[in-house]
Amino acid sequence: DMQRERGMIDEARVRLNGLLARPVAAKLGPPKQGEPRTTTLTPEQAAAIAASQSPAVRVAERMEKSARASADAADREANVPMFSAGFSTFPPMNNMPFGYGLSFSMSLPWAWGAASSRAKSAEQQALAGKAAVDDARLRMRTDAATALAAVRSAERRYLVLERTARPAAHRAIDATRAGYAAGGSDDGGVILKLAP
């Protein structure tokens, strides 16, 4: 159990250093011992906090907005015709008189399929962006719920150790001491010193 706890401390150190953007082997210093505390967050609250502060969710949301803007632009390009007008002058050259010219043009996006295909492709990219946001939020919800379950599990282990295992160990030590004091113990056990 002690080795498992030491391994968990090492994992926590690496994770904390990673979150703090420090070298993974950096020392964190000794932990400050305080009163045991727990959390009153519900899984839904933990998920909401995790999603609101997650860089992965923010990146996915911005990518979705970019894809949605591209899809809207492609849709307009595929459905709204473009108009252009021009005015030209022709200076006299080679026995031609001075002249003016007017031009007018209009695109017909619905007559050719390229713009329509680009719009459909951009729409699919926008839908993929929305799916990426949903996936990032789901991962954050899962991570938050898992972390909360780990906290609750550690709390239960602590309470079992504090309320059951520790008093039982003290009773066993007291019984062993009493046996040695009476001279009748053939237990051969070792007296352990427990922290108060």
PDB file of C-alpha atoms in Angstrom:
ATOM      1  CA  ASP A   1       0.000   0.000   0.000  1.00  0.00           C
ATOM      2  CA  MET A   2       2.806   2.381   0.844  1.00  0.00           C
ATOM      3  CA  GLN A   3       4.554   1.715  -2.457  1.00  0.00           C
ATOM      4  CA  ARG A   4       1.288   2.306  -4.309  1.00  0.00           C
ATOM      5  CA  GLU A   5       0.838   5.618  -2.482  1.00  0.00           C
ATOM      6  CA  ARG A   6       4.416   6.629  -3.308  1.00  0.00           C
ATOM      7  CA  GLY A   7       3.749   5.825  -6.948  1.00  0.00           C
ATOM      8  CA  MET A   8       0.602   7.960  -6.845  1.00  0.00           C
ATOM      9  CA  ILE A   9       2.648  10.829  -5.362  1.00  0.00           C
ATOM     10  CA  ASP A  10       5.164  10.515  -8.215  1.00  0.00           C
ATOM     11  CA  GLU A  11       2.334  10.530 -10.777  1.00  0.00           C
ATOM     12  CA  ALA A  12       0.783  13.583  -9.128  1.00  0.00           C
ATOM     13  CA  ARG A  13       4.150  15.392  -9.166  1.00  0.00           C
ATOM     14  CA  VAL A  14       4.607  14.748 -12.891  1.00  0.00           C
ATOM     15  CA  ARG A  15       1.037  15.846 -13.631  1.00  0.00           C
ATOM     16  CA  LEU A  16       1.338  19.033 -11.554  1.00  0.00           C
ATOM     17  CA  ASN A  17       4.644  19.948 -13.192  1.00  0.00           C
ATOM     18  CA  GLY A  18       3.087  19.347 -16.612  1.00  0.00           C
ATOM     19  CA  LEU A  19       0.102  21.539 -15.784  1.00  0.00           C
ATOM     20  CA  LEU A  20       2.458  24.247 -14.506  1.00  0.00           C
ATOM     21  CA  ALA A  21       4.554  23.982 -17.719  1.00  0.00           C
ATOM     22  CA  ARG A  22       7.653  23.035 -15.689  1.00  0.00           C
ATOM     23  CA  PRO A  23      10.200  20.241 -16.212  1.00  0.00           C
ATOM     24  CA  VAL A  24       8.547  16.968 -15.240  1.00  0.00           C
ATOM     25  CA  ALA A  25      11.234  16.156 -12.658  1.00  0.00           C
ATOM     26  CA  ALA A  26      11.072  19.579 -10.934  1.00  0.00           C
ATOM     27  CA  LYS A  27      10.743  19.448  -7.165  1.00  0.00           C
ATOM     28  CA  LEU A  28       7.468  20.644  -5.699  1.00  0.00           C
ATOM     29  CA  GLY A  29       8.596  20.887  -2.103  1.00  0.00           C
ATOM     30  CA  PRO A  30       7.061  19.128   0.861  1.00  0.00           C
ATOM     31  CA  PRO A  31       3.276  19.066   1.034  1.00  0.00           C
ATOM     32  CA  LYS A  32       1.603  21.197   3.679  1.00  0.00           C
ATOM     33  CA  GLN A  33      -0.336  19.064   6.099  1.00  0.00           C
ATOM     34  CA  GLY A  34      -3.730  20.501   6.940  1.00  0.00           C
ATOM     35  CA  GLU A  35      -7.094  19.389   8.135  1.00  0.00           C
ATOM     36  CA  PRO A  36      -8.799  16.816   5.899  1.00  0.00           C
ATOM     37  CA  ARG A  37     -11.142  18.455   3.436  1.00  0.00           C
ATOM     38  CA  THR A  38     -13.572  17.218   0.844  1.00  0.00           C
ATOM     39  CA  THR A  39     -15.554  18.700  -2.004  1.00  0.00           C
ATOM     40  CA  THR A  40     -19.243  19.420  -2.134  1.00  0.00           C
ATOM     41  CA  LEU A  41     -19.351  19.627  -5.931  1.00  0.00           C
ATOM     42  CA  THR A  42     -21.810  17.464  -7.783  1.00  0.00           C
ATOM     43  CA  PRO A  43     -20.565  15.673 -10.920  1.00  0.00           C
ATOM     44  CA  GLU A  44     -22.571  18.145 -13.035  1.00  0.00           C
ATOM     45  CA  GLN A  45     -20.933  21.147 -11.339  1.00  0.00           C
ATOM     46  CA  ALA A  46     -17.473  19.636 -11.731  1.00  0.00           C
ATOM     47  CA  ALA A  47     -18.173  18.980 -15.425  1.00  0.00           C
ATOM     48  CA  ALA A  48     -19.393  22.547 -15.963  1.00  0.00           C
ATOM     49  CA  ILE A  49     -16.290  24.013 -14.318  1.00  0.00           C
ATOM     50  CA  ALA A  50     -13.988  21.709 -16.279  1.00  0.00           C
ATOM     51  CA  ALA A  51     -15.655  22.534 -19.606  1.00  0.00           C
ATOM     52  CA  SER A  52     -15.660  26.290 -18.944  1.00  0.00           C
ATOM     53  CA  GLN A  53     -11.938  26.359 -18.126  1.00  0.00           C
ATOM     54  CA  SER A  54     -10.644  23.778 -20.586  1.00  0.00           C
ATOM     55  CA  PRO A  55      -8.250  25.015 -23.293  1.00  0.00           C
ATOM     56  CA  ALA A  56      -9.210  22.001 -25.434  1.00  0.00           C
ATOM     57  CA  VAL A  57     -12.877  23.038 -25.368  1.00  0.00           C
ATOM     58  CA  ARG A  58     -12.020  26.674 -26.155  1.00  0.00           C
ATOM     59  CA  VAL A  59      -9.851  25.636 -29.119  1.00  0.00           C
ATOM     60  CA  ALA A  60     -12.594  23.348 -30.443  1.00  0.00           C
ATOM     61  CA  GLU A  61     -15.195  26.125 -30.079  1.00  0.00           C
ATOM     62  CA  ARG A  62     -13.032  28.587 -32.010  1.00  0.00           C
ATOM     63  CA  MET A  63     -12.370  26.029 -34.728  1.00  0.00           C
ATOM     64  CA  GLU A  64     -16.118  25.458 -34.988  1.00  0.00           C
ATOM     65  CA  LYS A  65     -16.759  29.218 -35.303  1.00  0.00           C
ATOM     66  CA  SER A  66     -14.131  29.464 -38.046  1.00  0.00           C
ATOM     67  CA  ALA A  67     -15.632  26.511 -39.936  1.00  0.00           C
ATOM     68  CA  ARG A  68     -19.149  27.953 -39.534  1.00  0.00           C
ATOM     69  CA  ALA A  69     -17.991  31.336 -40.943  1.00  0.00           C
ATOM     70  CA  SER A  70     -16.369  29.570 -43.909  1.00  0.00           C
ATOM     71  CA  ALA A  71     -19.556  27.574 -44.497  1.00  0.00           C
ATOM     72  CA  ASP A  72     -21.675  30.751 -44.431  1.00  0.00           C
ATOM     73  CA  ALA A  73     -19.325  32.472 -46.892  1.00  0.00           C
ATOM     74  CA  ALA A  74     -19.341  29.453 -49.222  1.00  0.00           C
ATOM     75  CA  ASP A  75     -23.147  29.309 -49.029  1.00  0.00           C
ATOM     76  CA  ARG A  76     -23.419  32.972 -50.034  1.00  0.00           C
ATOM     77  CA  GLU A  77     -20.952  32.415 -52.852  1.00  0.00           C
ATOM     78  CA  ALA A  78     -23.024  29.471 -54.095  1.00  0.00           C
ATOM     79  CA  ASN A  79     -26.404  31.243 -53.935  1.00  0.00           C
ATOM     80  CA  VAL A  80     -25.918  34.986 -54.336  1.00  0.00           C
ATOM     81  CA  PRO A  81     -24.919  36.236 -57.792  1.00  0.00           C
ATOM     82  CA  MET A  82     -22.152  38.804 -58.123  1.00  0.00           C
ATOM     83  CA  PHE A  83     -22.673  41.885 -60.260  1.00  0.00           C
ATOM     84  CA  SER A  84     -20.043  44.092 -61.819  1.00  0.00           C
ATOM     85  CA  ALA A  85     -20.211  47.171 -63.978  1.00  0.00           C
ATOM     86  CA  GLY A  86     -17.436  48.856 -65.882  1.00  0.00           C
ATOM     87  CA  PHE A  87     -16.757  52.051 -67.799  1.00  0.00           C
ATOM     88  CA  SER A  88     -14.059  52.223 -70.465  1.00  0.00           C
ATOM     89  CA  THR A  89     -12.629  54.954 -72.627  1.00  0.00           C
ATOM     90  CA  PHE A  90     -10.976  54.447 -75.982  1.00  0.00           C
ATOM     91  CA  PRO A  91      -8.551  57.158 -77.016  1.00  0.00           C
ATOM     92  CA  PRO A  92      -8.289  57.856 -80.748  1.00  0.00           C
ATOM     93  CA  MET A  93      -5.788  55.550 -82.404  1.00  0.00           C
ATOM     94  CA  ASN A  94      -5.196  54.402 -85.984  1.00  0.00           C
ATOM     95  CA  ASN A  95      -7.965  56.505 -87.462  1.00  0.00           C
ATOM     96  CA  MET A  96     -10.503  55.429 -84.818  1.00  0.00           C
ATOM     97  CA  PRO A  97     -12.488  58.180 -83.092  1.00  0.00           C
ATOM     98  CA  PHE A  98     -12.512  58.728 -79.339  1.00  0.00           C
ATOM     99  CA  GLY A  99     -15.070  56.432 -77.721  1.00  0.00           C
ATOM    100  CA  TYR A 100     -16.670  55.205 -74.506  1.00  0.00           C
ATOM    101  CA  GLY A 101     -17.832  51.819 -73.440  1.00  0.00           C
ATOM    102  CA  LEU A 102     -20.020  50.403 -70.708  1.00  0.00           C
ATOM    103  CA  SER A 103     -20.030  46.839 -69.478  1.00  0.00           C
ATOM    104  CA  PHE A 104     -22.238  44.905 -67.098  1.00  0.00           C
ATOM    105  CA  SER A 105     -21.863  41.336 -65.893  1.00  0.00           C
ATOM    106  CA  MET A 106     -23.540  38.976 -63.492  1.00  0.00           C
ATOM    107  CA  SER A 107     -22.420  35.574 -62.246  1.00  0.00           C
ATOM    108  CA  LEU A 108     -24.833  32.648 -62.243  1.00  0.00           C
ATOM    109  CA  PRO A 109     -23.627  30.515 -59.294  1.00  0.00           C
ATOM    110  CA  TRP A 110     -26.588  28.138 -59.453  1.00  0.00           C
ATOM    111  CA  ALA A 111     -25.793  27.305 -63.098  1.00  0.00           C
ATOM    112  CA  TRP A 112     -22.438  25.683 -62.245  1.00  0.00           C
ATOM    113  CA  GLY A 113     -21.816  23.079 -59.556  1.00  0.00           C
ATOM    114  CA  ALA A 114     -18.387  24.152 -58.230  1.00  0.00           C
ATOM    115  CA  ALA A 115     -19.670  26.775 -55.787  1.00  0.00           C
ATOM    116  CA  SER A 116     -22.439  24.469 -54.624  1.00  0.00           C
ATOM    117  CA  SER A 117     -19.929  21.672 -53.976  1.00  0.00           C
ATOM    118  CA  ARG A 118     -17.663  24.035 -52.028  1.00  0.00           C
ATOM    119  CA  ALA A 119     -20.647  25.110 -49.923  1.00  0.00           C
ATOM    120  CA  LYS A 120     -21.532  21.485 -49.145  1.00  0.00           C
ATOM    121  CA  SER A 121     -17.913  20.742 -48.219  1.00  0.00           C
ATOM    122  CA  ALA A 122     -17.725  23.795 -45.956  1.00  0.00           C
ATOM    123  CA  GLU A 123     -20.993  22.782 -44.278  1.00  0.00           C
ATOM    124  CA  GLN A 124     -19.579  19.333 -43.549  1.00  0.00           C
ATOM    125  CA  GLN A 125     -16.462  20.938 -42.050  1.00  0.00           C
ATOM    126  CA  ALA A 126     -18.683  23.088 -39.825  1.00  0.00           C
ATOM    127  CA  LEU A 127     -20.559  19.985 -38.681  1.00  0.00           C
ATOM    128  CA  ALA A 128     -17.222  18.272 -37.967  1.00  0.00           C
ATOM    129  CA  GLY A 129     -16.217  21.328 -35.911  1.00  0.00           C
ATOM    130  CA  LYS A 130     -19.402  21.037 -33.867  1.00  0.00           C
ATOM    131  CA  ALA A 131     -18.727  17.323 -33.314  1.00  0.00           C
ATOM    132  CA  ALA A 132     -15.199  18.199 -32.117  1.00  0.00           C
ATOM    133  CA  VAL A 133     -16.653  20.642 -29.573  1.00  0.00           C
ATOM    134  CA  ASP A 134     -19.117  18.017 -28.361  1.00  0.00           C
ATOM    135  CA  ASP A 135     -16.283  15.479 -28.092  1.00  0.00           C
ATOM    136  CA  ALA A 136     -14.065  17.896 -26.113  1.00  0.00           C
ATOM    137  CA  ARG A 137     -16.918  18.666 -23.732  1.00  0.00           C
ATOM    138  CA  LEU A 138     -17.655  14.957 -23.290  1.00  0.00           C
ATOM    139  CA  ARG A 139     -14.000  14.258 -22.497  1.00  0.00           C
ATOM    140  CA  MET A 140     -13.983  17.109 -19.956  1.00  0.00           C
ATOM    141  CA  ARG A 141     -17.169  15.783 -18.359  1.00  0.00           C
ATOM    142  CA  THR A 142     -15.651  12.297 -18.146  1.00  0.00           C
ATOM    143  CA  ASP A 143     -12.359  13.592 -16.734  1.00  0.00           C
ATOM    144  CA  ALA A 144     -14.185  15.731 -14.167  1.00  0.00           C
ATOM    145  CA  ALA A 145     -16.433  12.862 -13.090  1.00  0.00           C
ATOM    146  CA  THR A 146     -13.430  10.516 -12.859  1.00  0.00           C
ATOM    147  CA  ALA A 147     -11.460  13.000 -10.771  1.00  0.00           C
ATOM    148  CA  LEU A 148     -14.443  13.573  -8.493  1.00  0.00           C
ATOM    149  CA  ALA A 149     -14.888   9.817  -8.059  1.00  0.00           C
ATOM    150  CA  ALA A 150     -11.176   9.536  -7.166  1.00  0.00           C
ATOM    151  CA  VAL A 151     -11.593  12.260  -4.526  1.00  0.00           C
ATOM    152  CA  ARG A 152     -14.619  10.508  -3.043  1.00  0.00           C
ATOM    153  CA  SER A 153     -12.758   7.172  -3.068  1.00  0.00           C
ATOM    154  CA  ALA A 154      -9.760   8.716  -1.283  1.00  0.00           C
ATOM    155  CA  GLU A 155     -12.131  10.255   1.250  1.00  0.00           C
ATOM    156  CA  ARG A 156     -13.721   6.856   1.946  1.00  0.00           C
ATOM    157  CA  ARG A 157     -10.285   5.216   2.312  1.00  0.00           C
ATOM    158  CA  TYR A 158      -9.220   7.947   4.710  1.00  0.00           C
ATOM    159  CA  LEU A 159     -12.344   7.545   6.817  1.00  0.00           C
ATOM    160  CA  VAL A 160     -11.897   3.754   6.982  1.00  0.00           C
ATOM    161  CA  LEU A 161      -8.270   4.173   8.028  1.00  0.00           C
ATOM    162  CA  GLU A 162      -9.108   6.877  10.562  1.00  0.00           C
ATOM    163  CA  ARG A 163     -12.247   5.358  12.058  1.00  0.00           C
ATOM    164  CA  THR A 164     -11.602   1.607  11.797  1.00  0.00           C
ATOM    165  CA  ALA A 165      -8.009   0.626  11.020  1.00  0.00           C
ATOM    166  CA  ARG A 166      -6.285   3.108  13.294  1.00  0.00           C
ATOM    167  CA  PRO A 167      -8.354   2.320  16.440  1.00  0.00           C
ATOM    168  CA  ALA A 168      -7.956  -1.418  15.734  1.00  0.00           C
ATOM    169  CA  ALA A 169      -4.180  -1.014  15.432  1.00  0.00           C
ATOM    170  CA  HIS A 170      -4.083   0.938  18.712  1.00  0.00           C
ATOM    171  CA  ARG A 171      -6.105  -1.794  20.424  1.00  0.00           C
ATOM    172  CA  ALA A 172      -3.773  -4.474  19.091  1.00  0.00           C
ATOM    173  CA  ILE A 173      -0.727  -2.565  20.332  1.00  0.00           C
ATOM    174  CA  ASP A 174      -2.330  -2.045  23.745  1.00  0.00           C
ATOM    175  CA  ALA A 175      -3.164  -5.772  23.969  1.00  0.00           C
ATOM    176  CA  THR A 176       0.376  -6.732  22.982  1.00  0.00           C
ATOM    177  CA  ARG A 177       1.866  -4.345  25.544  1.00  0.00           C
ATOM    178  CA  ALA A 178      -0.456  -5.708  28.241  1.00  0.00           C
ATOM    179  CA  GLY A 179       0.588  -9.262  27.348  1.00  0.00           C
ATOM    180  CA  TYR A 180       4.271  -8.385  27.574  1.00  0.00           C
ATOM    181  CA  ALA A 181       3.713  -6.546  30.856  1.00  0.00           C
ATOM    182  CA  ALA A 182       1.971  -9.599  32.312  1.00  0.00           C
ATOM    183  CA  GLY A 183       4.714 -11.830  31.001  1.00  0.00           C
ATOM    184  CA  GLY A 184       2.255 -14.193  29.401  1.00  0.00           C
ATOM    185  CA  SER A 185       2.373 -13.129  25.795  1.00  0.00           C
ATOM    186  CA  ASP A 186       3.947 -15.541  23.385  1.00  0.00           C
ATOM    187  CA  ASP A 187       2.745 -13.467  20.492  1.00  0.00           C
ATOM    188  CA  GLY A 188       6.192 -12.733  19.164  1.00  0.00           C
ATOM    189  CA  GLY A 189       4.706  -9.628  17.563  1.00  0.00           C
ATOM    190  CA  VAL A 190       6.464  -6.339  17.087  1.00  0.00           C
ATOM    191  CA  ILE A 191       5.089  -3.228  18.748  1.00  0.00           C
ATOM    192  CA  LEU A 192       4.470  -0.551  16.155  1.00  0.00           C
ATOM    193  CA  LYS A 193       4.541   3.138  16.839  1.00  0.00           C
ATOM    194  CA  LEU A 194       1.561   4.864  15.261  1.00  0.00           C
ATOM    195  CA  ALA A 195       1.340   8.554  14.649  1.00  0.00           C
ATOM    196  CA  PRO A 196      -1.102  10.216  17.041  1.00  0.00           C
TER     197      PRO A 196
END
